[in-house]
Amino acid sequence: MSKTQVNFILNGQPVEVLVEPRELLIHVLREQLLQTGSHIGCETSHCGACTVDFNGESVKSCTLFAVQAQDAKVITVEGLVSNGELHPLQQAFMDEHGLQCGYCTPGMLMRSYRLLQENPDPTEAEIRQGISGNLCRCTGYQNIIKSIQKAAAVINESGHDEAKSA
Amino acid sequence: MAATAESLERKEKLQGIGCSRKRKEDPRFIQGKGIYVDDVKLPGMVYGALVRSPHAHARIKSINKEKALALPGVITVLTADDLKPLNLHWMPTLGSDVQAVLADEKVGFQLQEVAMVIAEERYIAADGVDLVEVEYEELPAITDPHKSMDPDAPIIREDLVGKDEVGHGKRLHDNHIFTWEAGDKDSTDAVFDKAEVTIKEEILNPRVHPCPIETCGCVASFDKINGHLTVHMTTQNSHLVRTVLAMLSGIPESKIRVITNDIGGGFGNKVPIYPGYVVAIVASIVLGRPVKWIESRIENLSTTGFARDYHGTAELAADKEGHIQALRFNVLADHGAFNAHVSATKWPAGLFSICTGSYDIPTAYVKVDAVFTNKAPGGVAYRCSLRVTEAVYLIERMIDILAQKLNIDKAEIRRRNFIQADQFPYNTSLGWTLDSGNYGPALDKVLKAVDYEGLRKEQAEKRAKGELMGIGISTFTEIVGAGPTKACDILGIGLFDSCEIRVNPTGSAIARMGTQSQGQGHETTYAQIIATELGIPSDEIQVEEGDTDKAPYGAGTWGSRTTPVGAAAVTKAARKIRDKARKIAAHLLEVSEDDLEWDVDQFRVKGVPDQVKTMKEIAMAAYSNVPEGMENGLEAVDYYDPPNFTFPFGAYVCVIDIDPQTGEIKVRRFYALDDCGTRINDMIIEGQIHGGLTEAFAVSMGQLIDFDEEGNLLGNSLMDYFVPTAVETPHWETDYTVTPSPHHPLGAKGVAESPHVGGIPCFSNAVIDALSHLGVTHVDMPHTAARIWKKLHELGVAK
Ligand code: FES
Ligand code: FES
C-alpha cells in the first residue's frame, strides 16, 4: 500500500513519518515513534487508554488516522514532564494512589490534563463526567478523582499548567 | 525494651510494615515507561493474527491458505495440520483436560482458533486473516448447560468419546465432565426431612469476563542456534507456564525463559495458557524469528478466561428462630467446550465448599456437576479464589431469603448464625478449618456507622409512599492463599511460593519472588516487609518478579495468594538472614548470641546501649569477616508451604434506591468493613478494596456474556460489555478490624478479592431487599435497568 508523509509536532518536537492512509494514530505513535506510553485497550474508542492531547483537545488516538495528524500538535504522556519535573497531575496520581496496574494511567493523565484546562476547579461530579471516556478496571476511580482534585489545587496555587510540549 | 524516640525515628526511615508509603512502581507508570507485552519489540519480529470460527459448532471441511499466502508480506499460515507433526495441535489445560491449539477437524465454540497468519507487519497479518478460506459444515450447538446431558444432545467432544473420565472421576454422559461432592449427603437429607423450615431457590452466577484493560498477548522468540525459547507473556504465573511449555514442546525447562514485565490488570484472566501463545511459540520455533501475538478486545472477551456460569439450586433447613441446621447446594457448572477451568487437581470445583460462610452450620452437602457446552472454555477465578464468589453468593443470598421467610431482620439472622469468636479455629461441616474470625463486632460496627435502624425506618416510610429503597447486607468469609501442598497442586506441582533475598555488602538488598504483580504493588509491599524484618530501608530494596530465569519457582499471583503465601516466604527468608546476621553481630561484638537484642535496624548488647552493630555493618562483615566455619555472604531462599489457607472476612452494607418507573438503580451508600488480619500498607489495601468493590458493582449491575441458541455471542465489545465508568461507579466508604491469622508469620491474610466476593451479594441483597415486600425472594444478576424494569412490570409496580 502506498505511503504518505505526515508531519506534526509531538511533545514539542517536529516529527515526520511515512504511513499508510489506513494506519491509526495510536499505532504510529507506538510502533514508529516508539512512544509506548499511550496504550491500546480496545481500538474501538471505548476504553480511553490511547487518549492523547490533539490540538488542545482530548482525543482517543485509535479513533484517528495518522494522516489526520498533519500539522497537528500532539502531546502524549511522555510530554508531561517539563524541565525534568513531574507535572502536578503525575505527582498527585502518585501521592493519592490514583493508579494500580498503570495501564489506563497515561490516557487518564492526558484526559485529566485537558480537563483541568477546560475547568480549572472541577467538582467531584464534573471530574466523574470529565473522565467518563476513560475506563479503569483497577482503582474504582475514587483515588483518581482525589488525584485530580489535588493536582487542581496545586496548579491553581502555583500557576503551573502547561506541559513542556504544549 | 521500650522504644526510644531515636529508635522510632530509625523505624520511620525504613518505611516498613504498617506505613502507607508511596508505591515504588509508580514513577515508571506515570511517565509512560511501564513495559507491557505489546511494548516489547525485538529485532526481526513478525506478527501473528488468528483466523477464528464464525460458528459455535461445526466440522471443518477444508482450509485454503493460497490467497493469504499470495499476499505480499505474509510469511506463513499455520493450521492444525502444520502443528500435528510436532504433536502441538493439542495442549493440556489447567483443568486436567486437553484443548485444541488450532481446531482439529472441528470447532466447539464461536471464534475458536482455526489458523494463524504470520506476517511482516501487524496490518498485513490482519489482512491475511481475511483471505484464509475455511469451509465449515455447521452442527447443532448447545448453549444451555441444562440440555448438555439430554440423551439426544449432540456430542461436543468427539475426541473424548469412550473416555470415562477427564481427570476428575467418572463421567455420566459424553458432554459430562465430572461430579464433585463434599459433606455428608445422608445426614443432610435427614435434617431436611424433619426440619421446621426449609427454603429452596434457583440462583445463577451468570457468565462474566474479568476484562482487564490490557488484553492477553505474547512475544515468543526461539533461538535456533542454542535452542533457547524466550517468551514475553501476559501471565499471572510464569513458572507454571514454563513447566507446561516444557511438557508440551520437549524443550528442557532450563532452556525456556518466561518473562513478564508489567501487566495491565489480570483479575484471573491471565492465569490460563491460551492457544494464541502456543501458536506464536510454534511459529517462532518454525521460523526462527520472534513472533508477536496480541489479542484484540473482541478476542479477549469472546475466547479467553470467562468466569462463573454456575447454575445453583440452593437449600437451607432451619428452625423457626432462623438457626440454620443444614445446607444443601447443587450446582450445574457450564465449562464451555474444553475443561480449561483453573483448578487444583483435587478441587475440580475449586474451593466451592467454603459455601457455609460465616455461619455455624452443623450439616452440609454440596455437589457440582460440570458439563461441556458450545461456548468458550474457561471458568477462571475473576478476582476471587477458585469458585469462592459463587459459593459466597449462594450463602449470602440464601440467608437473606431465610430471614424473609421467617420475618426476621437480615442483620439479626446473621448474628444468630455467626460462628463465635471463641469457636476458632473452627471446623466447618464441609471440611475447612477457619483460622480466625470475629464476625459479630464487625457487623455491629458497620450497622452503627450507617445507622441501620434509621435506614430501616426510612425504608418503611418510603414503602408506604410506594418508593423502592433497599438495604443489602453481606457478612462473608473468604478462603484465600492456595495452598497447602498436601491439599493443592496444579499439574502435580504444589502451591507453595518462594522468595530469595540477597543483601549486598553495602547493605542494600535484592529480592525475587515466584509471584507476579498485576497492579497490586508487590514491589512496594514486599520491600516493606523486608524493611521491617531486616532493618533495610524499603527504598533500598529491589524487588523483582516475573522472570523465570531469575526468580525461584512459585505458583504465581491469583486467588489472593500473594500475601498469605508469597509474603510468608518473604518473611521467612528475611528471618533466615536475620538469624545469620545475629551470629555475625555476636562475632563482631564478641558476645554470645543470647546477649543480643534486635532493635529496628541493629543488634545491640542487652543493657549496653552503645554496643551495637547495624545491619549495614553486618552486611559488610558478611563479605569480609564472618565467624569461623561460616560461609560468606548474606542471602536466603524460602519455599513456603502454608499449613492452612487464610480466611479473611468482612461486613458490608449497601443502600440503594430504585426508580419504580424506569428500573434504574442508584447506589446511595456502600460501606465496606474488611478484616484481612495484619495490614502491611493501608493505602494499597484501600486501593484494592475500591477496585474490588467496583468490579463487584460491575458484575452485579451489568456484566453478562450471553449467547443465542446457535452459540453466537451477543455482544463482545466494550460497547456491549459493561465496564463501569467514573459516572456510574459509587463512592466507597471503607473501614476495618484486625483479627490476625494465627498461622501466618505476619498474621496477614489476603485482601484484594474480598470486596469482589463480598460485594456482589451485597448489591444483589440490596436490590432484592427493595422488592422483598412485594414477595420477591430472588432475581438473577445482572440487575440492569431493563431487567429490573421488566420485573417491576411483572409485579405491577411500573406502569
Ligand atoms: S484503544 Fe483507543 S479507546 Fe481503547
Ligand atoms: S490502573 Fe489498571 S486499569 Fe487503571
Coordinates of C-alpha atoms in Angstrom, one line a residue, chain B residues 399-635:
Chain B
I399 CA -29.6 -16.3 54.5
D400 CA -31.5 -13.3 53.3
I401 CA -34.2 -15.5 51.8
L402 CA -34.4 -17.4 55.1
A403 CA -34.8 -14.1 57.0
Q404 CA -37.5 -13.0 54.7
K405 CA -39.4 -16.3 55.1
L406 CA -39.2 -16.1 58.9
N407 CA -39.7 -12.4 59.0
I408 CA -36.5 -11.9 60.9
D409 CA -34.3 -8.9 60.4
K410 CA -31.5 -9.6 58.0
A411 CA -28.8 -8.4 60.3
E412 CA -30.3 -10.3 63.2
I413 CA -30.5 -13.6 61.4
R414 CA -26.8 -13.3 60.7
R415 CA -26.0 -12.7 64.3
R416 CA -28.0 -15.8 65.3
N417 CA -25.9 -17.9 63.0
F418 CA -22.4 -16.5 63.3
I419 CA -19.5 -18.7 64.3
Q420 CA -18.5 -17.1 67.6
A421 CA -15.0 -15.7 68.3
D422 CA -14.3 -18.4 70.9
Q423 CA -15.1 -21.2 68.4
F424 CA -11.9 -20.5 66.3
P425 CA -10.1 -22.4 64.9
Y426 CA -13.4 -23.7 63.6
N427 CA -14.0 -26.8 61.6
T428 CA -16.8 -26.4 59.0
S429 CA -19.1 -29.2 58.2
L430 CA -17.5 -29.2 54.7
G431 CA -14.0 -29.8 55.9
W432 CA -12.3 -26.4 56.2
T433 CA -10.6 -25.1 59.4
L434 CA -11.3 -21.4 59.6
D435 CA -8.2 -19.9 61.2
S436 CA -9.6 -16.8 62.9
G437 CA -12.6 -14.5 62.8
N438 CA -14.6 -12.1 64.9
Y439 CA -17.8 -11.6 63.0
G440 CA -20.3 -10.0 65.4
P441 CA -18.3 -6.9 66.3
A442 CA -17.5 -6.3 62.6
L443 CA -21.2 -6.3 61.7
D444 CA -22.1 -4.1 64.7
K445 CA -19.5 -1.6 63.8
V446 CA -20.9 -1.3 60.3
L447 CA -24.5 -1.2 61.3
K448 CA -23.7 1.6 63.7
A449 CA -21.8 3.6 61.1
V450 CA -24.7 3.5 58.6
D451 CA -27.4 4.0 61.3
Y452 CA -29.0 0.7 60.3
E453 CA -32.1 1.2 62.4
G454 CA -32.6 4.6 60.9
L455 CA -32.3 3.2 57.5
R456 CA -34.9 0.5 58.2
K457 CA -37.3 3.2 59.5
E458 CA -36.8 5.3 56.4
Q459 CA -37.4 2.3 54.2
A460 CA -40.7 1.6 55.9
E461 CA -41.8 5.2 55.4
K462 CA -40.7 5.0 51.7
R463 CA -42.6 1.8 51.2
A464 CA -45.7 3.4 52.5
K465 CA -45.3 6.0 49.8
G466 CA -44.7 3.4 47.0
E467 CA -41.0 4.2 46.8
L468 CA -38.4 1.4 46.5
M469 CA -35.4 1.5 48.8
G470 CA -33.2 -1.5 49.5
I471 CA -30.7 -2.3 52.2
G472 CA -28.2 -5.0 51.4
I473 CA -26.0 -6.8 54.0
S474 CA -23.2 -9.2 53.4
T475 CA -21.2 -10.8 56.1
F476 CA -18.9 -13.0 54.2
T477 CA -15.9 -15.3 54.9
E478 CA -13.4 -15.9 52.1
I479 CA -10.8 -18.6 51.7
V480 CA -7.6 -17.4 50.2
G481 CA -4.0 -18.4 49.8
A482 CA -3.8 -21.7 47.9
G483 CA -2.5 -23.6 49.4
P484 CA -1.1 -26.3 51.5
T485 CA 0.7 -28.6 49.0
K486 CA -0.8 -31.7 50.7
A487 CA -4.2 -30.4 49.6
C488 CA -3.4 -28.4 46.5
D489 CA -1.4 -28.9 43.4
I490 CA -1.7 -27.9 39.7
L491 CA -0.3 -30.5 37.3
G492 CA 1.3 -32.2 40.2
I493 CA 3.1 -29.1 41.4
G494 CA 2.4 -27.9 44.9
L495 CA 1.1 -24.4 45.5
F496 CA 3.8 -23.2 47.7
D497 CA 5.5 -19.9 46.9
S498 CA 9.0 -18.6 47.2
C499 CA 11.4 -15.8 47.9
E500 CA 15.1 -15.3 47.5
I501 CA 16.8 -12.3 49.2
R502 CA 20.4 -11.2 48.8
V503 CA 21.8 -8.5 51.0
N504 CA 24.7 -6.6 49.3
P505 CA 27.9 -5.7 51.1
T506 CA 26.8 -2.1 51.4
G507 CA 23.6 -3.0 53.0
S508 CA 21.0 -2.7 50.2
A509 CA 19.1 -5.8 49.1
I510 CA 17.6 -7.5 46.1
A511 CA 14.6 -9.9 46.4
R512 CA 13.0 -12.1 43.9
M513 CA 9.7 -14.0 44.2
G514 CA 7.6 -16.6 42.4
T515 CA 4.5 -14.3 42.4
Q516 CA 3.5 -11.7 39.9
S517 CA 2.0 -8.3 40.4
Q518 CA -0.7 -7.1 38.0
G519 CA -1.0 -3.8 39.7
Q520 CA -1.2 -4.8 43.3
G521 CA 2.0 -3.1 44.2
H522 CA 4.2 -6.1 45.1
E523 CA 7.4 -4.1 44.6
T524 CA 6.3 -1.9 47.4
T525 CA 4.7 -4.2 50.0
Y526 CA 7.3 -6.9 49.7
A527 CA 10.0 -4.2 50.2
Q528 CA 8.1 -3.0 53.3
I529 CA 8.1 -6.5 54.8
I530 CA 11.8 -6.9 54.2
A531 CA 12.5 -3.4 55.6
T532 CA 10.8 -4.3 58.9
E533 CA 12.4 -7.7 59.1
L534 CA 15.9 -6.7 58.2
G535 CA 16.2 -3.0 59.0
I536 CA 17.0 -2.0 55.5
P537 CA 15.1 1.0 54.1
S538 CA 12.4 -0.2 51.7
D539 CA 13.7 2.3 49.2
E540 CA 17.0 0.3 49.1
I541 CA 15.3 -3.0 48.4
Q542 CA 14.9 -4.0 44.8
V543 CA 12.0 -6.4 44.2
E544 CA 11.8 -8.5 41.1
E545 CA 9.2 -11.0 39.8
G546 CA 8.1 -12.5 36.6
D547 CA 11.4 -13.7 35.1
T548 CA 11.7 -17.5 35.4
D549 CA 15.5 -17.2 34.8
K550 CA 15.9 -15.1 37.9
A551 CA 13.1 -15.8 40.4
P552 CA 12.7 -19.0 42.4
Y553 CA 9.8 -21.3 41.4
G554 CA 6.4 -20.2 42.6
A555 CA 2.8 -20.7 41.6
G556 CA 2.1 -17.0 40.9
T557 CA -0.4 -14.4 41.9
W558 CA -4.1 -15.4 41.8
G559 CA -6.6 -16.3 44.4
S560 CA -5.2 -13.6 46.7
R561 CA -2.3 -15.9 47.5
T562 CA 0.4 -13.3 47.4
T563 CA 0.1 -12.1 51.0
P564 CA -0.9 -15.5 52.5
V565 CA 1.8 -17.5 50.7
G566 CA 4.3 -15.2 48.9
A567 CA 4.6 -12.7 51.8
A568 CA 5.1 -15.5 54.2
A569 CA 8.0 -16.8 52.1
V570 CA 9.4 -13.2 52.1
T571 CA 9.2 -13.0 55.8
K572 CA 10.7 -16.4 56.4
A573 CA 13.6 -15.7 54.0
A574 CA 14.3 -12.4 55.8
R575 CA 14.2 -14.1 59.1
K576 CA 16.8 -16.7 58.0
I577 CA 19.0 -13.7 57.0
R578 CA 18.4 -12.1 60.3
D579 CA 19.4 -15.3 62.1
K580 CA 22.7 -15.3 60.3
A581 CA 23.2 -11.6 60.9
R582 CA 22.8 -12.2 64.6
K583 CA 25.6 -14.7 64.5
I584 CA 27.8 -12.3 62.7
A585 CA 26.9 -9.5 65.1
A586 CA 27.8 -11.7 68.1
H587 CA 31.1 -12.5 66.5
L588 CA 31.8 -8.8 65.8
L589 CA 30.8 -7.7 69.3
E590 CA 32.5 -10.7 70.9
V591 CA 29.4 -11.7 72.9
S592 CA 27.1 -14.7 72.7
E593 CA 24.0 -14.5 70.5
D594 CA 21.8 -14.6 73.6
D595 CA 23.3 -11.4 74.8
L596 CA 22.0 -9.6 71.7
E597 CA 18.6 -7.9 71.1
W598 CA 17.2 -6.7 67.8
D599 CA 16.4 -3.0 67.6
V600 CA 14.9 -1.8 64.3
D601 CA 18.0 -2.0 62.2
Q602 CA 20.7 -3.2 64.5
F603 CA 21.7 -5.8 67.1
R604 CA 22.8 -4.5 70.4
V605 CA 24.2 -6.0 73.5
K606 CA 21.4 -6.1 76.1
G607 CA 21.9 -3.4 78.7
V608 CA 24.9 -1.8 76.9
P609 CA 23.2 0.7 74.6
D610 CA 26.3 1.8 72.8
Q611 CA 27.5 -1.7 71.9
V612 CA 25.7 -2.1 68.6
K613 CA 26.2 -3.4 65.1
T614 CA 24.0 -2.0 62.4
M615 CA 22.6 -4.1 59.6
K616 CA 24.8 -2.1 57.3
E617 CA 28.0 -3.1 59.2
I618 CA 26.8 -6.7 59.5
A619 CA 26.3 -6.8 55.7
M620 CA 29.8 -5.7 55.0
A621 CA 31.2 -8.1 57.6
A622 CA 29.2 -10.9 55.9
Y623 CA 31.6 -10.5 53.0
S624 CA 34.8 -9.9 54.9
N625 CA 34.7 -11.0 58.5
V626 CA 32.5 -14.0 59.3
P627 CA 32.9 -16.2 62.3
E628 CA 35.0 -19.3 61.8
G629 CA 33.2 -22.1 60.0
M630 CA 30.5 -19.8 58.5
E631 CA 30.1 -19.3 54.8
N632 CA 30.5 -15.8 53.4
G633 CA 27.5 -13.9 52.0
L634 CA 24.1 -12.8 53.3
E635 CA 21.3 -14.4 51.5

